mmCIF file with all atom_site columns, C-alpha atoms in Angstrom:
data_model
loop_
_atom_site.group_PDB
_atom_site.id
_atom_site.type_symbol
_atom_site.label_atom_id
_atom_site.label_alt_id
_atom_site.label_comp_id
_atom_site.label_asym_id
_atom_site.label_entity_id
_atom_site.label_seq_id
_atom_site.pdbx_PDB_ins_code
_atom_site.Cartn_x
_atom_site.Cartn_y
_atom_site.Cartn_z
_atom_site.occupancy
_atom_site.B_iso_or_equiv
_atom_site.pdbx_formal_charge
_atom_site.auth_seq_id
_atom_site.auth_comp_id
_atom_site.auth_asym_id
_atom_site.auth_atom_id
_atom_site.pdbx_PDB_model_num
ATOM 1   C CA . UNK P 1 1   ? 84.630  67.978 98.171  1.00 0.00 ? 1384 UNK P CA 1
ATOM 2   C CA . UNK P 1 2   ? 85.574  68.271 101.725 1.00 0.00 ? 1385 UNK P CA 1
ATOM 3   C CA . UNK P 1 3   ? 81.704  67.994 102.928 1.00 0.00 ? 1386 UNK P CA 1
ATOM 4   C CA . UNK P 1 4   ? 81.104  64.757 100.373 1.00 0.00 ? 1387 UNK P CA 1
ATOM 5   C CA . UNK P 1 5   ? 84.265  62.863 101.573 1.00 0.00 ? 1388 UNK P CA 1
ATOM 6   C CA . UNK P 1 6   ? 83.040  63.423 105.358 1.00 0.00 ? 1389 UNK P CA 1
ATOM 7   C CA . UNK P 1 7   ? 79.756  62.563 103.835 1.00 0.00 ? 1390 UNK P CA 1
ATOM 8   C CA . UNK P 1 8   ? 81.144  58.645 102.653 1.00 0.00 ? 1391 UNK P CA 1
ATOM 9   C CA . UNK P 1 9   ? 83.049  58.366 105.766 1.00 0.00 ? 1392 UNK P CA 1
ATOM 10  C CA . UNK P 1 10  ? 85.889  59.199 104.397 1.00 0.00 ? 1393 UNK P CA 1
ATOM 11  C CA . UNK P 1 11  ? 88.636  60.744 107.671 1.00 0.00 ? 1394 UNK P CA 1
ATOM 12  C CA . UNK P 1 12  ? 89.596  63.995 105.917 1.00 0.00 ? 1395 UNK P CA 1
ATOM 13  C CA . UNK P 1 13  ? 90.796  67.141 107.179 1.00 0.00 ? 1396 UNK P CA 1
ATOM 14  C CA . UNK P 1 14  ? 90.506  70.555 105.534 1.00 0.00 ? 1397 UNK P CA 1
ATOM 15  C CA . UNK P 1 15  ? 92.539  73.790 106.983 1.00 0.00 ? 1398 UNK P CA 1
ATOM 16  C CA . UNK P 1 16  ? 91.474  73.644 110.391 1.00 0.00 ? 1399 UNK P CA 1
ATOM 17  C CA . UNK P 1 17  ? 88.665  71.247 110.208 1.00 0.00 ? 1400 UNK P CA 1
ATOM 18  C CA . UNK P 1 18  ? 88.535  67.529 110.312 1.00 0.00 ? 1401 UNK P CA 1
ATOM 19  C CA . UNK P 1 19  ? 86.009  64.743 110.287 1.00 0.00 ? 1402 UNK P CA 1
ATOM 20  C CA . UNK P 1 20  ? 87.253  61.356 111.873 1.00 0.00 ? 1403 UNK P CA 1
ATOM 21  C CA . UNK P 1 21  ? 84.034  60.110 112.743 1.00 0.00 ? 1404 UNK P CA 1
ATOM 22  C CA . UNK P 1 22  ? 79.985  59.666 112.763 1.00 0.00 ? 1405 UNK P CA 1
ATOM 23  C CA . UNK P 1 23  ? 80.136  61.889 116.237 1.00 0.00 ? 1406 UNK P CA 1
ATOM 24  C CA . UNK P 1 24  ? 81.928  64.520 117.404 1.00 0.00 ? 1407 UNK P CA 1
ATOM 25  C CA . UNK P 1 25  ? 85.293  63.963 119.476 1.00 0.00 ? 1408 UNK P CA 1
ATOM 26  C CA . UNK P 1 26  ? 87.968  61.475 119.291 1.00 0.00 ? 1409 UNK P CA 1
ATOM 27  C CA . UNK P 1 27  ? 86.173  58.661 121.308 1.00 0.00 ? 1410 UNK P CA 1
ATOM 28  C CA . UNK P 1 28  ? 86.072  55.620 119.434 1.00 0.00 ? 1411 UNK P CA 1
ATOM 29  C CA . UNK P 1 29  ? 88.624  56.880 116.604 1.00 0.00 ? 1412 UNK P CA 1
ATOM 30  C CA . UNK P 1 30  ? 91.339  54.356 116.002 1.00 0.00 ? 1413 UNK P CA 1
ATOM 31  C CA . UNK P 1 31  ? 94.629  56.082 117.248 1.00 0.00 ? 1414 UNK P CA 1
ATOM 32  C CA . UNK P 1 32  ? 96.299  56.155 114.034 1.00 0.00 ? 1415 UNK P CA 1
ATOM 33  C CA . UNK P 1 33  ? 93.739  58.462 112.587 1.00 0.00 ? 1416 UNK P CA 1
ATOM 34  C CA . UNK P 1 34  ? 94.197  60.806 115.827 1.00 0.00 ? 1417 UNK P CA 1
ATOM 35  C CA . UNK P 1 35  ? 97.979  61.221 115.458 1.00 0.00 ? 1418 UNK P CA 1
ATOM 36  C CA . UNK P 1 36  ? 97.230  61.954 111.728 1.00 0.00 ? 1419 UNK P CA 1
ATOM 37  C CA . UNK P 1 37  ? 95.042  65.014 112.494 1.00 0.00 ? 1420 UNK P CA 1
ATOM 38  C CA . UNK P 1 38  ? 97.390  66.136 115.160 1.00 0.00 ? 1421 UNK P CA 1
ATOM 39  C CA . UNK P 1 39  ? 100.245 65.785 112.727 1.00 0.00 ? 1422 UNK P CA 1
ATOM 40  C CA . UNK P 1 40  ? 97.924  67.832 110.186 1.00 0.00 ? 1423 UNK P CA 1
ATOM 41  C CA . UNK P 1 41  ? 97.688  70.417 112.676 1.00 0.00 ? 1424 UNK P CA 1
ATOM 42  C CA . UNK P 1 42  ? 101.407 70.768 113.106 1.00 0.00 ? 1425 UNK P CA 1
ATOM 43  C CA . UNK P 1 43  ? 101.519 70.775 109.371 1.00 0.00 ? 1426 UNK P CA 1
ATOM 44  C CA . UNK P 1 44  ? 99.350  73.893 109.117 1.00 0.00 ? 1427 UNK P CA 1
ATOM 45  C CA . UNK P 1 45  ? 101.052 75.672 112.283 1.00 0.00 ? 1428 UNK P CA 1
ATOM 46  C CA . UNK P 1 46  ? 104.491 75.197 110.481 1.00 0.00 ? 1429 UNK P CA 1
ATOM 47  C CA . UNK P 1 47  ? 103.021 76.449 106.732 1.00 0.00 ? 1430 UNK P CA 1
ATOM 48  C CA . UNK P 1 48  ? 101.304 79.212 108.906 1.00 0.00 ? 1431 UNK P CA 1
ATOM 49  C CA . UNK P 1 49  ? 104.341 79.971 110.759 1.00 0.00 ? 1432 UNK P CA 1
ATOM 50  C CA . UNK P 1 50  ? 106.391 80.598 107.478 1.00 0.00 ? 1433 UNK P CA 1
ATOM 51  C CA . UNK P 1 51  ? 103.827 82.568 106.005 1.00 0.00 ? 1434 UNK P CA 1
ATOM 52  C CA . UNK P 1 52  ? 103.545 85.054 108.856 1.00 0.00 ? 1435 UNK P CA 1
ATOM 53  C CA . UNK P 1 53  ? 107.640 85.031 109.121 1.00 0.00 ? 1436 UNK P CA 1
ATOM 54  C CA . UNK P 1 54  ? 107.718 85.948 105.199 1.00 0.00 ? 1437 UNK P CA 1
ATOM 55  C CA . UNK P 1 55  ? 105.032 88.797 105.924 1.00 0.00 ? 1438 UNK P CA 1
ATOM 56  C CA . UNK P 1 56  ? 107.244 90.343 108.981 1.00 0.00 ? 1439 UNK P CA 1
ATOM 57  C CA . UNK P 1 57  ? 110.620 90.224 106.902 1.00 0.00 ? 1440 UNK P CA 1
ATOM 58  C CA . UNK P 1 58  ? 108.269 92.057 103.782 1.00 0.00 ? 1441 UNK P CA 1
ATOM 59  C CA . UNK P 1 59  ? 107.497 94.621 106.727 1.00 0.00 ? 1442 UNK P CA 1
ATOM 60  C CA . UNK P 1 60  ? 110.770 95.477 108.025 1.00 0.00 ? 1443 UNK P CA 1
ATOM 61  C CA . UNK P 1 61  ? 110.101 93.932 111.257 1.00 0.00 ? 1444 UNK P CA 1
ATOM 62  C CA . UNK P 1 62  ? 112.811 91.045 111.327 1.00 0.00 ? 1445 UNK P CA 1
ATOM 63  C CA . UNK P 1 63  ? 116.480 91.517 111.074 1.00 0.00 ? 1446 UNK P CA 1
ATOM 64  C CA . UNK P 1 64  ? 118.067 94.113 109.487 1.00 0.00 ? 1447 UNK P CA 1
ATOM 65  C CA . UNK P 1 65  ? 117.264 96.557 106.039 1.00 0.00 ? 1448 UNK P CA 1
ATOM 66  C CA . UNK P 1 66  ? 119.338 93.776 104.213 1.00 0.00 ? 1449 UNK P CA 1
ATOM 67  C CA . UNK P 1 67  ? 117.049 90.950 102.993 1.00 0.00 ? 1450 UNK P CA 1
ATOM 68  C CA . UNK P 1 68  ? 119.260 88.578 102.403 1.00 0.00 ? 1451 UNK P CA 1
ATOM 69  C CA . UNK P 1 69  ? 120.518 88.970 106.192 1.00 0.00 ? 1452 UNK P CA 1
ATOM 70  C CA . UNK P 1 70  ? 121.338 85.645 107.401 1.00 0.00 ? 1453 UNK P CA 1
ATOM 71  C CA . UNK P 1 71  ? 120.680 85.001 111.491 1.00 0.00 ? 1454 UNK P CA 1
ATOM 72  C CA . UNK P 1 72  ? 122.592 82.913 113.955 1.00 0.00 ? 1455 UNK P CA 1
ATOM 73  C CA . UNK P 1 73  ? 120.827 80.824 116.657 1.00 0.00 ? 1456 UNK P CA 1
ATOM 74  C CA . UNK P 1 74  ? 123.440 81.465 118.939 1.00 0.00 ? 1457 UNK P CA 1
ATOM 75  C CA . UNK P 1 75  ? 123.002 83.587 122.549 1.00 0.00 ? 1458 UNK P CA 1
ATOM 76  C CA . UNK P 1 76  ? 124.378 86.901 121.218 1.00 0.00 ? 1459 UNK P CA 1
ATOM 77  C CA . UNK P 1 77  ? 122.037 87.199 118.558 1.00 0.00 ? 1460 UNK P CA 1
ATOM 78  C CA . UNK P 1 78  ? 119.610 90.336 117.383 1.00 0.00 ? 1461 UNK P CA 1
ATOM 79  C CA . UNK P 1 79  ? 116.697 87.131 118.231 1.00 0.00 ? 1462 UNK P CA 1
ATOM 80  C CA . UNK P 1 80  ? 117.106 87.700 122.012 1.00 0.00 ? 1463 UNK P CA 1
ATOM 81  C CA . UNK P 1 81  ? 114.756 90.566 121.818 1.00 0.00 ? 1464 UNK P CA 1
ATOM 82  C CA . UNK P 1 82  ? 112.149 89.302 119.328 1.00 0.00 ? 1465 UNK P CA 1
ATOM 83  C CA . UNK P 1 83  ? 108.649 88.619 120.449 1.00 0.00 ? 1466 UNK P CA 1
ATOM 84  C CA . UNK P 1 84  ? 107.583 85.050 120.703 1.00 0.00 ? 1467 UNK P CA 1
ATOM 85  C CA . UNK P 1 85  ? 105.744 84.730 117.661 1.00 0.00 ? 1468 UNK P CA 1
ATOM 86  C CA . UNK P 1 86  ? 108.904 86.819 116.095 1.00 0.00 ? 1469 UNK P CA 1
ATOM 87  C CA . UNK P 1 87  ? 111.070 84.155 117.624 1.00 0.00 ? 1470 UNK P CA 1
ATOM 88  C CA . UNK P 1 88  ? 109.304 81.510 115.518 1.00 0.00 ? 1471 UNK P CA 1
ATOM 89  C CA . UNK P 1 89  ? 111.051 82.986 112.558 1.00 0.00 ? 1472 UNK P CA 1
ATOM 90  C CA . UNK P 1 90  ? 114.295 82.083 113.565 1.00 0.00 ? 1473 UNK P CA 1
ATOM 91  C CA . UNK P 1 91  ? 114.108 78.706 113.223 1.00 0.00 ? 1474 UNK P CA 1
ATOM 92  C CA . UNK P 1 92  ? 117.145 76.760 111.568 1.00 0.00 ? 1475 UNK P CA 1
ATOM 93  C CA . UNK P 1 93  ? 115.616 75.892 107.695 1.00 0.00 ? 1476 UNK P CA 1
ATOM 94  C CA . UNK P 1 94  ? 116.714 72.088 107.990 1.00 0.00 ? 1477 UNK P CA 1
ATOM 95  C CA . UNK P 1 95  ? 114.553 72.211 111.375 1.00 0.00 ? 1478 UNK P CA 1
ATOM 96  C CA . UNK P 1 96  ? 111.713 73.478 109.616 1.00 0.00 ? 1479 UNK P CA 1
ATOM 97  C CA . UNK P 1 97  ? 112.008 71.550 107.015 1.00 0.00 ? 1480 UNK P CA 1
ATOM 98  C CA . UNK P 1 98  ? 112.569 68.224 108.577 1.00 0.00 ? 1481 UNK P CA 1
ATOM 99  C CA . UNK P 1 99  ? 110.006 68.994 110.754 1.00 0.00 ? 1482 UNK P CA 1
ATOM 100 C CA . UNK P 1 100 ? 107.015 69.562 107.634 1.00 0.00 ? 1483 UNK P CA 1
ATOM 101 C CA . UNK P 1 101 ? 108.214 66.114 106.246 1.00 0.00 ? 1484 UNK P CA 1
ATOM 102 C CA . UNK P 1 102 ? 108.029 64.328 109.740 1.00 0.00 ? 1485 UNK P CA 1
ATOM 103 C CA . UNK P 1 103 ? 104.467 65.760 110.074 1.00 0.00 ? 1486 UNK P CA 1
ATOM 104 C CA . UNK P 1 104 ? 103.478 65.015 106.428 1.00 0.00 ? 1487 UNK P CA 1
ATOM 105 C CA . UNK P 1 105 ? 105.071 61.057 106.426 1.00 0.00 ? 1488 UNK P CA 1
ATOM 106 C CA . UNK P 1 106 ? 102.721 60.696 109.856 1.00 0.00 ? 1489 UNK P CA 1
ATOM 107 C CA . UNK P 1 107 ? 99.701  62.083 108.091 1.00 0.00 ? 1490 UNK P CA 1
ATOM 108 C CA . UNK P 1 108 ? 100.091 59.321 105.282 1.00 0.00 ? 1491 UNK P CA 1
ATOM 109 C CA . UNK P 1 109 ? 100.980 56.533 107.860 1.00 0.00 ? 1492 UNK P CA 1
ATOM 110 C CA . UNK P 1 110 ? 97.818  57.204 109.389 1.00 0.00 ? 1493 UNK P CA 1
ATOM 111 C CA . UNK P 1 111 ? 93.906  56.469 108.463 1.00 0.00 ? 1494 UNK P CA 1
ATOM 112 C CA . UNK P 1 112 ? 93.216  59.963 107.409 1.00 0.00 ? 1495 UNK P CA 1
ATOM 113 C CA . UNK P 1 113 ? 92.378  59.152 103.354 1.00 0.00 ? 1496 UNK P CA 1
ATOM 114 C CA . UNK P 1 114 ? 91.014  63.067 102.362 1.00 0.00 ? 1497 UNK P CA 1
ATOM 115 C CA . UNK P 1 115 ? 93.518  65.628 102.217 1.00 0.00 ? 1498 UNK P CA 1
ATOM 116 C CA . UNK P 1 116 ? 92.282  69.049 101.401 1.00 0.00 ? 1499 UNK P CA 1
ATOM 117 C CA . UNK P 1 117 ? 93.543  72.589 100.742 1.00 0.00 ? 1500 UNK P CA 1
ATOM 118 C CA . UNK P 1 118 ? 96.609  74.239 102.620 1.00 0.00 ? 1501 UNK P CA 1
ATOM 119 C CA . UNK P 1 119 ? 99.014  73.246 103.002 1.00 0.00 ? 1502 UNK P CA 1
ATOM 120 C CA . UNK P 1 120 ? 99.440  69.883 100.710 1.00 0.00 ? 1503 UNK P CA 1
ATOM 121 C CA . UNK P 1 121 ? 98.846  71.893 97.393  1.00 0.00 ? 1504 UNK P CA 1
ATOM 122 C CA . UNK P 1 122 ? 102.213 73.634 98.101  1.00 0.00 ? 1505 UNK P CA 1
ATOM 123 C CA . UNK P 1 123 ? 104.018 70.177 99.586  1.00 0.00 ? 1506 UNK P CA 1
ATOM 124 C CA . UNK P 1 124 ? 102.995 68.365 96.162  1.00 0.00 ? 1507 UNK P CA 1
ATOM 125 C CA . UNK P 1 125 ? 106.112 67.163 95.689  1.00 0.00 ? 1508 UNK P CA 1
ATOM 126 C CA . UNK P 1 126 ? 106.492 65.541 98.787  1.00 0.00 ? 1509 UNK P CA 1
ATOM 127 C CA . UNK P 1 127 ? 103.159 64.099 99.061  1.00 0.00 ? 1510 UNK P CA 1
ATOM 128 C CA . UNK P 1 128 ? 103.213 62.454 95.706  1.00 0.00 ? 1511 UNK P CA 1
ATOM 129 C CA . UNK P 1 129 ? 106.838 60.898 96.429  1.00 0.00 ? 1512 UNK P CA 1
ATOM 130 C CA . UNK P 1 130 ? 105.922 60.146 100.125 1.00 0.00 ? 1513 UNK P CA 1
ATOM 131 C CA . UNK P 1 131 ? 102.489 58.520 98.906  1.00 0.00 ? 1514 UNK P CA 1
ATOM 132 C CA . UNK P 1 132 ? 104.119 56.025 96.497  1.00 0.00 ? 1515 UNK P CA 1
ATOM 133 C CA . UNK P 1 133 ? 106.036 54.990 99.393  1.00 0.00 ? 1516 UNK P CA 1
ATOM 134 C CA . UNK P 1 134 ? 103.847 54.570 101.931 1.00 0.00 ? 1517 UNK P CA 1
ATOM 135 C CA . UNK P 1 135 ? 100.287 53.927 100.298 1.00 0.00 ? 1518 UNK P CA 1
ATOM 136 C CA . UNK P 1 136 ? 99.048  51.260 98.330  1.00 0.00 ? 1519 UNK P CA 1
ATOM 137 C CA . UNK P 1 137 ? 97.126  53.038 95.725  1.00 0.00 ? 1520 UNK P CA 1
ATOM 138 C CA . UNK P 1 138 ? 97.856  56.505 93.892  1.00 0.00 ? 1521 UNK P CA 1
ATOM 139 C CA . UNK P 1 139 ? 96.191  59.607 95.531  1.00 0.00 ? 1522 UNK P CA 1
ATOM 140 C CA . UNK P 1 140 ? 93.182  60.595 93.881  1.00 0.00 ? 1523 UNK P CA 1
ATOM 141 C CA . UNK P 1 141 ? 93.624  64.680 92.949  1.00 0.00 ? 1524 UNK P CA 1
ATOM 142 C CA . UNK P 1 142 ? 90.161  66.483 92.930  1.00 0.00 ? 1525 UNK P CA 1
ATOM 143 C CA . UNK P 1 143 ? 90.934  70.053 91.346  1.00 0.00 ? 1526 UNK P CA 1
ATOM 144 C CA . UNK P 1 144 ? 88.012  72.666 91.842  1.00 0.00 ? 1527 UNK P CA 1
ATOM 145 C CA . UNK P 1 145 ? 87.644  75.244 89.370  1.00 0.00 ? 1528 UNK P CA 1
ATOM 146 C CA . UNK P 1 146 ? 86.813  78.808 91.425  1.00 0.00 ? 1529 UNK P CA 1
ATOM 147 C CA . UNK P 1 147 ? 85.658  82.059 89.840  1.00 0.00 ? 1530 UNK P CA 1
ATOM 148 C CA . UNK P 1 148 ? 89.347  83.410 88.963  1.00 0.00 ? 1531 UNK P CA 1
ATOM 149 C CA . UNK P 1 149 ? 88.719  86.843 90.471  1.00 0.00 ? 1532 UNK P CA 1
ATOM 150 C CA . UNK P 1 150 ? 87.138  85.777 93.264  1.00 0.00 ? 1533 UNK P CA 1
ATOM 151 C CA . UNK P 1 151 ? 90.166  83.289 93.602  1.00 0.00 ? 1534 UNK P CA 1
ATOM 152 C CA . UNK P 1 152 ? 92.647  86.562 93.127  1.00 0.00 ? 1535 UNK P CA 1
ATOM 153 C CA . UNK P 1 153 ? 90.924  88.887 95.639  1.00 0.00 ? 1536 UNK P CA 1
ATOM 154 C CA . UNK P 1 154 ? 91.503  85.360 98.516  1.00 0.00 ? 1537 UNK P CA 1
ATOM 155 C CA . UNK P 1 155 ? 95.108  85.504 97.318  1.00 0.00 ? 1538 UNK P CA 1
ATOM 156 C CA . UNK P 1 156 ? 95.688  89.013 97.824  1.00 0.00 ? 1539 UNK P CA 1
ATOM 157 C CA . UNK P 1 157 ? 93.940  89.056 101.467 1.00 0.00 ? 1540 UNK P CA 1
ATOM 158 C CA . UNK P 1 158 ? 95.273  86.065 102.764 1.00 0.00 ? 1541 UNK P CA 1
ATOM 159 C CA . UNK P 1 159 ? 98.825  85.900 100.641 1.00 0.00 ? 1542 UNK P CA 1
ATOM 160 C CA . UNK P 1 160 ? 100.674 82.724 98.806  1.00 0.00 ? 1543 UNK P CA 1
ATOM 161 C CA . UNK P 1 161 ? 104.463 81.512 99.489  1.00 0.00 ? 1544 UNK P CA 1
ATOM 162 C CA . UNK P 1 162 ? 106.303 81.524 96.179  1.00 0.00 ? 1545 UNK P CA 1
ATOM 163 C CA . UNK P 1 163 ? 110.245 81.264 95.763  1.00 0.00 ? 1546 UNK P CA 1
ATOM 164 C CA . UNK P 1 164 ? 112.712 83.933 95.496  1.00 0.00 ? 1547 UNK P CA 1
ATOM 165 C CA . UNK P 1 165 ? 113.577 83.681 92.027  1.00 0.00 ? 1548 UNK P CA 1
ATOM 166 C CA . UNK P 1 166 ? 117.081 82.477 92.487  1.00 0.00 ? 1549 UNK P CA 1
ATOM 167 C CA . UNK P 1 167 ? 115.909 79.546 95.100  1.00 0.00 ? 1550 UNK P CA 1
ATOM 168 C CA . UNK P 1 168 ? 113.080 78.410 92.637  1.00 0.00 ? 1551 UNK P CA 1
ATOM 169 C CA . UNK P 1 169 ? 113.546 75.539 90.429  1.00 0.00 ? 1552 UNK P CA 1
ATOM 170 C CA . UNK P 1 170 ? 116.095 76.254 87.271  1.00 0.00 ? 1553 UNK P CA 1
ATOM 171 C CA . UNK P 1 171 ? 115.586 79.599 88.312  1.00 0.00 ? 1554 UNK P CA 1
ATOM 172 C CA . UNK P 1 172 ? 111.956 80.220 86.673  1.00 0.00 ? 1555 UNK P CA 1
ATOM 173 C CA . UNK P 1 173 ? 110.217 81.634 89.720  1.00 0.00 ? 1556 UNK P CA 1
ATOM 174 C CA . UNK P 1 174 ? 107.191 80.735 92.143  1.00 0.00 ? 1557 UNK P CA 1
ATOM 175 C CA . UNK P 1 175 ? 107.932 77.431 93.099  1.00 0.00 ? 1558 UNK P CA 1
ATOM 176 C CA . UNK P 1 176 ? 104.213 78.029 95.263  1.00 0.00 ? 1559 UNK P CA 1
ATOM 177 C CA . UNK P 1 177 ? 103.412 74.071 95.205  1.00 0.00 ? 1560 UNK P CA 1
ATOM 178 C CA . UNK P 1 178 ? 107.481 72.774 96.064  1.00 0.00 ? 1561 UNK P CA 1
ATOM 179 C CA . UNK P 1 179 ? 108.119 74.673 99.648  1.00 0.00 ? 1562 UNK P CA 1
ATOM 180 C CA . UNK P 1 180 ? 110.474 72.276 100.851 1.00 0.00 ? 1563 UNK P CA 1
ATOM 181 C CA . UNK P 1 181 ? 112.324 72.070 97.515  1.00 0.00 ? 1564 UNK P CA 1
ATOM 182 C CA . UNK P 1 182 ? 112.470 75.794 97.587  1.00 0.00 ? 1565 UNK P CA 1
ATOM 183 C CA . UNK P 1 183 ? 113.971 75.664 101.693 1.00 0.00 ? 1566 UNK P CA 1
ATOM 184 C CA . UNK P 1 184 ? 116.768 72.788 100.833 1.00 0.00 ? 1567 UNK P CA 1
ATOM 185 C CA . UNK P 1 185 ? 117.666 75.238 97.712  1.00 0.00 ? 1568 UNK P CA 1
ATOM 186 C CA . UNK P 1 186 ? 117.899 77.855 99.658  1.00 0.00 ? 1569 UNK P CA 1
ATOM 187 C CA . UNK P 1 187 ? 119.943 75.941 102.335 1.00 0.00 ? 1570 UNK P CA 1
ATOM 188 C CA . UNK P 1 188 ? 122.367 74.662 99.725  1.00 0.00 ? 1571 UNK P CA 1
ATOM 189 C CA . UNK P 1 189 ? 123.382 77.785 99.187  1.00 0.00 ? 1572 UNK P CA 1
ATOM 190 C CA . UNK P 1 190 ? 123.581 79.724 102.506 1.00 0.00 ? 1573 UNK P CA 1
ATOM 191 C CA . UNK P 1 191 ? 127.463 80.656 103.631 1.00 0.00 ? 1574 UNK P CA 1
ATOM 192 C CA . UNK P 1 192 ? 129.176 77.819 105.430 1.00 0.00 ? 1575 UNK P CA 1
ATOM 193 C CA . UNK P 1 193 ? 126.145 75.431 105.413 1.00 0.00 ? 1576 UNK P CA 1
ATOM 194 C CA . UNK P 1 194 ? 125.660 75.443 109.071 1.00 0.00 ? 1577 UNK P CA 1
ATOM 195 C CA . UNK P 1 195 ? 122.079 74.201 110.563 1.00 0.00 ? 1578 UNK P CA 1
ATOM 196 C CA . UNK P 1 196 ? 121.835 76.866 112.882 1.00 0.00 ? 1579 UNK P CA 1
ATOM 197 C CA . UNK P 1 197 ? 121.421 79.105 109.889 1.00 0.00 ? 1580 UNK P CA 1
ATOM 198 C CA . UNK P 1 198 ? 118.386 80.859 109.009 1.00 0.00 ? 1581 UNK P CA 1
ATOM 199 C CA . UNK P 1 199 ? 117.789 82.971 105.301 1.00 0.00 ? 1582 UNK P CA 1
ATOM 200 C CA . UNK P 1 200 ? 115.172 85.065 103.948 1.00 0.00 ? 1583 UNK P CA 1
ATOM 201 C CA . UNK P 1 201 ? 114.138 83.148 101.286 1.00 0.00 ? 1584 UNK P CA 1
ATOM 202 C CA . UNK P 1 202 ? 110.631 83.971 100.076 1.00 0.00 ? 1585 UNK P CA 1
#
């Protein structure tokens, strides 16, 4: 679907491709549609980003043996002697989170018109309440149907976000296509509500 919507001249982007015009580059494109890829990009980096952070805390290689270990921002934290990609994961969740619906209200203010794959299955919510807002017509949503154990075997190599259990919504688990819903959940209900907090929450 990606290749046919480049195909009309549709702008699209898909993971970490993109097709904004007849020939290659950015010369020409209206500067709308540029900001909207770049905004995609950020998109991706900050789904990405939380997908790696989930994988390190399932490791053992973030914070304490405690899961639910919440960490401060502050100078005398244990995140003074993470890594820089490590560091990543202790980002405030109302940063994060306001940051994914900056990115994702840009990509819908722009030109781009086809939006495919990760991450906007798992910001549905968003996008369908942002679109109504800020686009004329409703989206068009092109489900492909994939061979379901070739489907499983991707999942299990490259991994999916779902919601702890007690952050997903009324409590019935997964939660894999409302990720921002799942961090402002989890956010209610941290200790003291303060935005230099971080949780474990996947």
């Amino acid at each position: 679907t990606f290749q046919y919507s480049c195909a009309s001249g549709f702008p699209s982007v898909h993971h970490k491709s993109f097709c904004i015009s007849r020939t290659r580059g950015i010369r020409g494109v209206d500067e709308n549609v540029v900001r909207g890829v770049r905004s995609h990009f950020q998109l991706l980096r900050l789904y990405e980003m939380a997908a790696e952070c989930s994988s390190l805390w399932a490791k053992g290689k973030l914070g304490g043996e405690d899961e639910d270990t919440v960490l401060t921002n502050d100078s005398n934290s244990s995140n003074d002697t993470a890594t820089p990609a490590q560091q990543l994961c202790y980002t405030p969740l109302r940063q994060w989170s306001n940051s994914v619906q900056s990115h994702l209200t840009a990509v819908l203010l722009s030109g781009l018109v086809g939006l495919f794959d990760t991450p906007y299955p798992y910001l549905a919510t968003q996008l369908l309440d942002l679109t109504k807002e800020y686009r004329a017509a409703p989206p068009v949503i092109a489900v492909t149907e994939r061979d379901p154990h070739g489907w499983a075997t991707s999942r299990i190599k490259h991994g999916i976000l779902t919601c702890r259990e007690e952050y997903s919504l009324d409590g019935l688990g997964a939660s894999e296509f409302d990720v921002v819903g799942c961090v402002e959940r989890a956010h209610g209900t941290s200790d003291g509500g303060a935005e230099s907090k971080v949780l474990h929450f996947w």
